[in-house]
CSV table of C-alpha atoms and ligand atoms in Angstrom, one decimal:
chain,number,residue,atom,x,y,z
R,1,MET,CA,1.4,-22.3,-27.1
R,2,HIS,CA,2.5,-19.3,-25.0
R,3,PHE,CA,1.3,-21.1,-21.8
R,4,LEU,CA,3.0,-24.4,-22.7
R,5,TYR,CA,6.2,-22.5,-23.4
R,6,LEU,CA,6.1,-20.9,-19.9
R,7,MET,CA,5.3,-24.2,-18.4
R,8,GLY,CA,8.4,-25.7,-20.0
R,9,ILE,CA,10.7,-23.2,-18.4
R,10,SER,CA,11.7,-23.6,-14.8
R,11,GLY,CA,10.7,-21.3,-11.9
R,12,ALA,CA,13.1,-18.5,-13.0
R,13,LEU,CA,10.7,-17.2,-15.6
R,14,ALA,CA,7.4,-18.2,-13.9
R,15,GLN,CA,8.2,-16.2,-10.8
R,16,HIS,CA,8.0,-13.0,-12.8
R,17,LEU,CA,4.3,-13.4,-13.4
R,18,PRO,CA,1.8,-11.7,-11.1
R,19,SER,CA,-0.8,-13.8,-9.3
R,20,ASP,CA,-3.6,-12.7,-11.7
R,21,LYS,CA,-3.1,-14.9,-14.7
R,22,LYS,CA,-4.9,-12.3,-16.8
R,23,ALA,CA,-2.9,-9.4,-15.6
R,24,THR,CA,-2.6,-6.7,-18.3
R,25,PRO,CA,0.8,-6.4,-20.0
R,26,GLU,CA,1.7,-3.2,-18.1
R,27,THR,CA,0.8,-4.9,-14.8
R,28,GLN,CA,3.0,-7.9,-15.7
R,29,ARG,CA,5.9,-5.6,-16.6
R,30,LEU,CA,5.5,-3.6,-13.4
R,31,TYR,CA,5.7,-6.8,-11.4
R,32,SER,CA,8.7,-8.2,-13.1
R,33,ASN,CA,10.5,-4.8,-13.0
R,34,LEU,CA,9.7,-4.4,-9.3
R,35,GLN,CA,11.4,-7.7,-8.7
R,36,ARG,CA,14.5,-6.4,-10.5
R,37,LEU,CA,14.4,-3.0,-8.8
R,38,ALA,CA,14.3,-4.5,-5.3
R,39,GLN,CA,17.9,-5.6,-5.8
R,40,LYS,CA,18.9,-2.0,-6.5
R,41,GLY,CA,17.0,0.3,-4.3
R,42,VAL,CA,14.0,1.0,-2.0
R,43,MET,CA,11.4,3.4,-3.5
R,44,PHE,CA,10.2,6.2,-1.2
R,45,GLY,CA,6.5,6.6,-0.9
R,46,HIS,CA,4.0,9.0,0.6
R,47,GLN,CA,0.3,8.8,1.2
R,48,ASP,CA,-1.9,11.4,-0.6
R,49,ASP,CA,1.3,13.3,-1.6
R,50,LEU,CA,-0.2,15.2,-4.5
R,51,ALA,CA,-3.6,16.0,-2.9
R,52,TYR,CA,-2.6,18.1,0.1
R,53,GLY,CA,0.2,18.8,2.5
R,54,VAL,CA,0.6,20.8,5.7
R,55,GLY,CA,-1.2,24.1,5.1
R,56,TRP,CA,-2.4,23.5,1.5
R,57,GLN,CA,-4.7,21.4,-0.6
R,58,TYR,CA,-5.3,20.6,-4.3
R,59,GLU,CA,-2.7,22.9,-5.8
R,60,GLU,CA,-1.5,21.7,-9.2
R,61,GLY,CA,1.9,20.1,-9.1
R,62,ARG,CA,2.5,20.7,-5.4
R,63,SER,CA,3.9,18.1,-3.0
R,64,ASP,CA,5.5,18.6,0.5
R,65,VAL,CA,8.2,16.1,-0.4
R,66,LYS,CA,9.0,17.8,-3.7
R,67,SER,CA,9.0,21.2,-1.9
R,68,VAL,CA,11.8,19.9,0.4
R,69,VAL,CA,14.0,17.9,-2.0
R,70,GLY,CA,13.0,19.0,-5.4
R,71,GLU,CA,11.7,15.6,-6.5
R,72,TYR,CA,8.4,13.8,-6.1
R,73,PRO,CA,8.3,10.5,-4.2
R,74,ALA,CA,8.5,7.3,-6.3
R,75,VAL,CA,5.4,5.7,-4.8
R,76,PHE,CA,2.1,7.3,-4.1
R,77,GLY,CA,-0.5,5.9,-1.7
R,78,TRP,CA,-4.3,6.6,-2.0
R,79,ASP,CA,-7.3,5.3,-0.1
R,80,LEU,CA,-10.8,4.4,-1.5
R,81,GLY,CA,-12.6,4.6,1.8
R,82,HIS,CA,-16.2,5.9,1.2
R,83,LEU,CA,-16.1,5.1,-2.5
R,84,GLU,CA,-18.4,2.2,-1.5
R,85,ARG,CA,-21.0,4.7,-0.1
R,86,GLY,CA,-21.2,6.4,-3.5
R,87,ASP,CA,-19.5,9.5,-2.1
R,88,SER,CA,-17.6,11.9,-4.4
R,89,VAL,CA,-14.8,12.4,-1.8
R,90,ASN,CA,-12.9,9.8,0.2
R,91,LEU,CA,-12.8,9.6,4.0
R,92,ASP,CA,-10.1,12.2,4.1
R,93,ASN,CA,-11.9,14.5,1.7
R,94,VAL,CA,-10.0,13.7,-1.5
R,95,PRO,CA,-12.3,13.9,-4.4
R,96,PHE,CA,-12.2,10.6,-6.3
R,97,SER,CA,-12.1,12.5,-9.6
R,98,LYS,CA,-8.9,14.2,-8.5
R,99,MET,CA,-7.5,10.9,-7.1
R,100,ARG,CA,-8.0,9.4,-10.5
R,101,GLN,CA,-6.2,12.3,-12.2
R,102,TYR,CA,-3.3,12.0,-9.7
R,103,ILE,CA,-2.9,8.3,-10.3
R,104,GLN,CA,-2.8,8.8,-14.0
R,105,GLU,CA,-0.2,11.6,-13.6
R,106,VAL,CA,2.0,9.4,-11.4
R,107,TYR,CA,1.8,6.6,-14.0
R,108,ALA,CA,2.6,9.0,-16.8
R,109,ARG,CA,5.7,10.1,-14.9
R,110,GLY,CA,6.8,6.5,-14.3
R,111,GLY,CA,6.0,6.3,-10.6
R,112,VAL,CA,4.0,3.7,-8.7
R,113,ASN,CA,0.5,3.9,-7.2
R,114,THR,CA,-0.8,1.9,-4.3
R,115,ILE,CA,-4.3,1.9,-2.9
R,116,SER,CA,-5.7,1.0,0.5
R,117,TRP,CA,-9.4,0.8,1.4
R,118,HIS,CA,-10.7,2.0,4.8
R,119,LEU,CA,-14.2,0.8,3.8
R,120,ASN,CA,-17.2,1.1,6.1
R,121,ASN,CA,-18.6,-2.0,7.8
R,122,PRO,CA,-21.0,-3.6,5.2
R,123,TYR,CA,-22.9,-5.4,8.0
R,124,ASN,CA,-24.1,-2.2,9.8
R,125,GLY,CA,-22.9,0.7,7.7
R,126,LYS,CA,-20.7,2.0,10.5
R,127,THR,CA,-17.0,3.0,9.9
R,128,ALA,CA,-14.0,0.7,9.1
R,129,TRP,CA,-13.2,1.1,12.8
R,130,ASP,CA,-16.4,-0.6,14.0
R,131,THR,CA,-15.3,-4.0,15.2
R,132,THR,CA,-18.6,-5.8,15.1
R,133,MET,CA,-18.1,-9.4,13.8
R,134,THR,CA,-18.9,-9.0,10.1
R,135,ILE,CA,-17.0,-11.3,7.9
R,136,ARG,CA,-19.0,-14.3,8.9
R,137,HIS,CA,-22.2,-12.5,7.9
R,138,ILE,CA,-20.8,-11.6,4.5
R,139,LEU,CA,-19.7,-15.1,3.8
R,140,ALA,CA,-23.0,-16.5,5.0
R,141,GLY,CA,-24.8,-14.6,2.1
R,142,GLY,CA,-27.9,-12.5,2.3
R,143,LYS,CA,-27.9,-8.8,2.7
R,144,PRO,CA,-24.4,-8.3,4.0
R,145,LYS,CA,-23.0,-10.2,1.1
R,146,ARG,CA,-25.1,-8.3,-1.4
R,147,THR,CA,-24.0,-5.0,0.1
R,148,TYR,CA,-20.3,-6.0,0.0
R,149,LYS,CA,-20.7,-7.3,-3.5
R,150,ARG,CA,-22.2,-3.9,-4.6
R,151,TRP,CA,-19.3,-2.1,-2.8
R,152,LEU,CA,-16.8,-4.3,-4.7
R,153,ASN,CA,-18.4,-3.2,-7.9
R,154,THR,CA,-17.6,0.4,-7.1
R,155,VAL,CA,-14.0,-0.5,-6.6
R,156,ALA,CA,-13.9,-2.5,-9.8
R,157,ASP,CA,-15.3,0.5,-11.7
R,158,PHE,CA,-12.8,2.8,-10.2
R,159,MET,CA,-9.9,0.6,-10.9
R,160,LYS,CA,-11.0,0.1,-14.5
R,161,SER,CA,-11.4,3.9,-14.9
R,162,LEU,CA,-7.7,4.5,-14.4
R,163,LYS,CA,-6.4,4.9,-17.9
R,164,GLY,CA,-3.0,5.6,-19.5
R,165,PRO,CA,-2.5,7.7,-22.6
R,166,ASN,CA,-3.2,4.7,-24.9
R,167,GLY,CA,-6.3,3.6,-23.1
R,168,GLU,CA,-4.5,0.9,-21.1
R,169,ALA,CA,-5.4,0.4,-17.5
R,170,VAL,CA,-3.0,1.9,-15.0
R,171,PRO,CA,-1.5,-0.8,-12.8
R,172,VAL,CA,-2.0,-0.4,-9.1
R,173,ILE,CA,-0.8,-2.2,-6.0
R,174,PHE,CA,-4.1,-2.8,-4.1
R,175,ARG,CA,-3.8,-3.3,-0.4
R,176,PRO,CA,-7.2,-4.3,1.1
R,177,PHE,CA,-7.9,-5.4,4.7
R,178,HIS,CA,-4.6,-4.1,6.1
R,179,GLU,CA,-3.4,-4.1,9.7
R,180,HIS,CA,-5.6,-7.1,10.3
R,181,THR,CA,-3.3,-8.6,12.9
R,182,GLY,CA,-4.5,-5.7,15.1
R,183,SER,CA,-8.1,-5.4,16.4
R,184,TRP,CA,-9.3,-1.9,15.4
R,185,PHE,CA,-11.0,-2.7,12.0
R,186,TRP,CA,-13.9,-5.0,11.4
R,187,TRP,CA,-11.5,-7.3,9.5
R,188,GLY,CA,-9.2,-7.4,12.5
R,189,LYS,CA,-8.0,-10.3,14.5
R,190,GLN,CA,-10.6,-10.4,17.1
R,191,ALA,CA,-13.5,-10.0,14.7
R,192,CYS,CA,-12.8,-13.1,12.6
R,193,THR,CA,-11.1,-16.4,12.4
R,194,PRO,CA,-8.0,-16.8,10.1
R,195,GLU,CA,-10.2,-18.9,7.8
R,196,GLU,CA,-12.9,-16.2,7.6
R,197,TYR,CA,-10.3,-13.6,6.8
R,198,LYS,CA,-8.7,-15.7,4.1
R,199,GLN,CA,-12.1,-16.4,2.6
R,200,LEU,CA,-13.0,-12.7,2.5
R,201,TRP,CA,-9.7,-12.1,0.5
R,202,GLN,CA,-10.5,-15.0,-1.9
R,203,TYR,CA,-14.0,-13.7,-2.5
R,204,THR,CA,-12.7,-10.2,-3.0
R,205,VAL,CA,-10.0,-11.1,-5.5
R,206,LYS,CA,-12.3,-13.5,-7.4
R,207,ARG,CA,-15.1,-10.9,-7.6
R,208,LEU,CA,-12.8,-8.2,-8.9
R,209,GLN,CA,-11.4,-10.5,-11.5
R,210,LYS,CA,-14.9,-11.6,-12.5
R,211,LYS,CA,-15.6,-7.9,-13.1
R,212,LYS,CA,-12.6,-7.9,-15.4
R,213,VAL,CA,-10.2,-6.0,-13.2
R,214,HIS,CA,-6.7,-7.1,-14.3
R,215,ASN,CA,-4.6,-4.1,-13.5
R,216,LEU,CA,-3.9,-5.0,-9.8
R,217,LEU,CA,-1.0,-6.4,-7.9
R,218,TYR,CA,-2.3,-7.5,-4.5
R,219,ALA,CA,-0.6,-6.6,-1.2
R,220,TYR,CA,-1.0,-8.5,2.1
R,221,SER,CA,-0.1,-6.1,4.9
R,222,THR,CA,-0.1,-6.8,8.6
R,223,ASP,CA,0.5,-4.5,11.6
R,224,VAL,CA,3.6,-5.2,13.7
R,225,PHE,CA,4.0,-8.9,14.5
R,226,PRO,CA,6.0,-11.0,16.9
R,227,THR,CA,6.8,-14.1,14.8
R,228,LYS,CA,6.8,-15.5,11.3
R,229,GLU,CA,4.0,-17.8,12.2
R,230,GLU,CA,1.9,-14.9,13.3
R,231,TYR,CA,2.8,-13.0,10.2
R,232,LEU,CA,1.6,-15.9,8.0
R,233,GLU,CA,-1.4,-17.0,10.1
R,234,ARG,CA,-3.9,-15.1,8.0
R,235,TYR,CA,-2.0,-15.1,4.7
R,236,PRO,CA,-4.6,-15.8,2.1
R,237,SER,CA,-2.5,-17.8,-0.4
R,238,ASP,CA,0.3,-17.4,-2.9
R,239,GLU,CA,-2.3,-17.6,-5.7
R,240,ILE,CA,-3.7,-14.2,-4.9
R,241,VAL,CA,-0.9,-12.2,-3.3
R,242,ASP,CA,2.0,-10.4,-5.0
R,243,LEU,CA,3.5,-8.3,-2.3
R,244,VAL,CA,3.9,-8.9,1.4
R,245,GLY,CA,4.4,-6.1,3.9
R,246,PHE,CA,3.6,-4.5,7.2
R,247,ASP,CA,2.7,-1.2,8.8
R,248,THR,CA,4.8,0.1,11.7
R,249,TYR,CA,4.7,3.4,13.4
R,250,HIS,CA,7.3,5.0,15.5
R,251,ARG,CA,5.3,6.2,18.6
R,252,ASP,CA,7.8,6.3,21.5
R,253,HIS,CA,10.1,9.0,20.6
R,254,SER,CA,12.8,8.8,23.3
R,255,PRO,CA,16.4,7.4,23.2
R,256,ALA,CA,15.1,4.0,24.3
R,257,GLY,CA,12.1,4.2,22.0
R,258,ASP,CA,14.2,5.1,19.0
R,259,SER,CA,16.5,2.1,19.5
R,260,ALA,CA,13.5,-0.2,20.1
R,261,PHE,CA,11.9,1.0,16.8
R,262,ILE,CA,15.0,0.4,14.8
R,263,ALA,CA,15.6,-3.0,16.3
R,264,ASN,CA,12.0,-4.1,16.0
R,265,THR,CA,11.7,-2.9,12.4
R,266,ARG,CA,14.9,-4.8,11.5
R,267,ARG,CA,13.6,-7.9,13.2
R,268,MET,CA,10.4,-7.8,11.3
R,269,LEU,CA,12.2,-7.0,8.0
R,270,SER,CA,14.4,-10.1,8.4
R,271,ILE,CA,11.2,-12.2,8.8
R,272,LEU,CA,9.6,-10.4,5.9
R,273,GLN,CA,12.6,-10.9,3.7
R,274,ASN,CA,12.5,-14.6,4.5
R,275,VAL,CA,8.8,-14.8,3.7
R,276,GLY,CA,9.3,-12.9,0.5
R,277,GLN,CA,12.0,-15.3,-0.6
R,278,GLU,CA,10.1,-18.4,0.3
R,279,HIS,CA,6.8,-17.3,-1.3
R,280,GLN,CA,8.5,-15.4,-4.2
R,281,LYS,CA,6.7,-12.2,-3.4
R,282,LEU,CA,7.7,-8.5,-3.3
R,283,THR,CA,8.2,-6.9,0.1
R,284,ALA,CA,7.5,-3.4,1.5
R,285,ILE,CA,6.9,-1.3,4.6
R,286,THR,CA,3.4,-0.4,3.6
R,287,GLU,CA,3.0,2.4,6.2
R,288,THR,CA,5.3,4.0,8.6
R,289,GLY,CA,6.3,7.3,10.2
R,290,LEU,CA,6.8,9.4,13.3
R,291,GLU,CA,3.9,11.8,13.6
R,292,GLN,CA,5.0,15.4,13.4
R,293,ILE,CA,8.7,14.3,13.1
R,294,PRO,CA,9.8,16.2,16.2
R,295,SER,CA,13.3,14.7,15.9
R,296,PRO,CA,15.5,16.9,13.6
R,297,ASP,CA,17.6,13.9,12.4
R,298,TRP,CA,14.9,11.2,12.4
R,299,TRP,CA,15.4,10.3,8.8
R,300,THR,CA,19.1,9.4,8.8
R,301,ARG,CA,19.3,8.4,12.5
R,302,VAL,CA,16.2,6.2,12.8
R,303,LEU,CA,14.4,5.4,9.5
R,304,LEU,CA,17.5,4.8,7.4
R,305,PRO,CA,19.2,2.4,9.9
R,306,SER,CA,15.9,0.6,10.2
R,307,VAL,CA,15.8,-0.4,6.5
R,308,LYS,CA,19.5,-0.3,5.5
R,309,GLY,CA,20.6,-3.4,3.7
R,310,PHE,CA,17.1,-4.9,3.1
R,311,HIS,CA,15.8,-5.5,-0.5
R,312,LEU,CA,12.4,-3.8,-0.2
R,313,THR,CA,10.2,-2.6,-3.0
R,314,TYR,CA,9.1,0.5,-1.1
R,315,VAL,CA,8.7,2.3,2.2
R,316,LEU,CA,5.6,4.5,2.4
R,317,LEU,CA,5.2,7.4,4.9
R,318,TRP,CA,1.7,8.2,6.0
R,319,ARG,CA,-0.3,11.3,5.0
R,320,ASN,CA,0.3,15.0,5.8
R,321,GLY,CA,-3.3,15.4,6.9
R,322,ARG,CA,-3.2,18.1,9.5
R,323,PRO,CA,-0.8,20.3,11.4
R,324,ASP,CA,-0.9,17.8,14.2
R,325,HIS,CA,-1.0,14.7,11.9
R,326,TYR,CA,1.8,14.6,9.3
R,327,TYR,CA,4.7,12.2,8.5
R,328,ALA,CA,6.7,13.9,5.8
R,329,PRO,CA,8.5,17.2,6.2
R,330,TYR,CA,7.6,20.5,4.5
R,331,PRO,CA,9.8,23.5,4.0
R,332,GLY,CA,10.9,24.8,7.4
R,333,GLN,CA,9.8,21.7,9.3
R,334,VAL,CA,12.5,20.7,11.9
R,335,SER,CA,13.5,17.6,10.0
R,336,ALA,CA,13.5,19.1,6.5
R,337,GLU,CA,17.3,19.6,6.3
R,338,ASN,CA,17.9,16.0,7.5
R,339,PHE,CA,15.3,14.7,5.0
R,340,ARG,CA,17.5,16.2,2.2
R,341,GLN,CA,20.4,14.1,3.5
R,342,PHE,CA,18.2,11.1,3.6
R,343,PHE,CA,17.2,11.8,0.0
R,344,GLN,CA,20.9,11.7,-1.0
R,345,ASP,CA,21.3,8.2,0.2
R,346,ASN,CA,21.8,5.8,-2.7
R,347,GLN,CA,19.5,3.1,-1.3
R,348,LEU,CA,16.4,5.4,-1.4
R,349,TRP,CA,14.8,6.0,-4.8
R,350,PHE,CA,12.6,9.0,-5.5
R,351,GLU,CA,10.9,9.9,-8.8
R,352,LYS,CA,13.8,10.4,-11.2
R,353,LYS,CA,15.8,7.2,-10.7
R,354,THR,CA,12.5,5.2,-10.6
R,355,ALA,CA,11.2,6.8,-13.8
R,356,ALA,CA,14.5,6.0,-15.6
R,357,GLU,CA,13.8,2.3,-15.0
R,358,ASN,CA,10.7,2.3,-17.2
R,359,LEU,CA,8.7,0.2,-14.9
R,360,TYR,CA,5.8,-0.3,-17.4
R,361,LYS,CA,7.9,-1.2,-20.4
W,401,BMA,C1,-5.5,7.1,9.7
W,401,BMA,C2,-5.5,8.6,9.9
W,401,BMA,C3,-6.9,9.0,9.7
W,401,BMA,C4,-7.4,8.6,8.3
W,401,BMA,C5,-7.1,7.2,8.0
W,401,BMA,C6,-7.4,6.8,6.5
W,401,BMA,O1,-4.2,6.6,9.9
W,401,BMA,O2,-4.6,9.2,9.1
W,401,BMA,O3,-7.0,10.4,9.9
W,401,BMA,O4,-8.7,9.0,8.1
W,401,BMA,O5,-5.8,6.8,8.3
W,401,BMA,O6,-6.6,7.5,5.7
């Protein structure tokens, strides 16, 4: 009855459903609210924000972003790398038990969680950065497939263990096999054909759903790309993707490099916005940043003009992992003052405005 009712109504309503037909009510609501929200503002995100920052780790309630602007980010990124090995901490040393707790806290506060997975190579046990051809061996069956299947079970168990106050599963934006248009991971461009990449995605999503994981929105996220054709070359299919995005880092910090970053990001966002409209998917910059932010006004001079005017779901800054590897400011950092100005911009949404939207209701 319910299904027929939906079928009878045109695209307008149908487009508000996530790709997983069995998505939990909270996941469905998150998806439809994120579509609405994209018209109003861009959520600010930060990887591992609650776990550690520059000079500290695992301190209850602490966040470098909050220390600078008085508010948490709206989106929190986490990574499951090494969960597949049965480790108790991820590849960046975050205990999975703490990650679960942070994810649940974020949900309770009305924020959004997204999870990437720098998983080891299931063919030879080396790291995610081992570029041995692997996907064809997984798809062929045998030991690599059994290994990968077992690893997926650990992901399924983790996703299902994320619980809200009423026992409901916490919705998560899952972003596997990212930056695949580059060639530094075993799922990268030079290690598989577009068809193999798509099949790995299909297998992954099907398997997770078979394990009764229905609290995920799926994100397809490339590295920087030259054209729309290249962006879509390895796109798995509308049936299993909910959000399209890309990762882009600002590496050349010079006057010419700054302008090039802004121009290039805007060029890619125009393509992304077009893809998002055509495929009716959410859009996001899934990773970005200028390492160590040496530029005092980077936030309002470079990042803001890069995204201004685009209807994105979020922009996520990478992790504050080490004194030489961080992407969000901390008190006293040279760009902290400017980050406070960036925070004032109406287009950027942090925790409070986001929470007020009741994304799960
Ligand atoms: C990379 C770096 C690494 C980290 C990996 C996974 O960009 O931050 O230090 O291990 O992401 O989070």
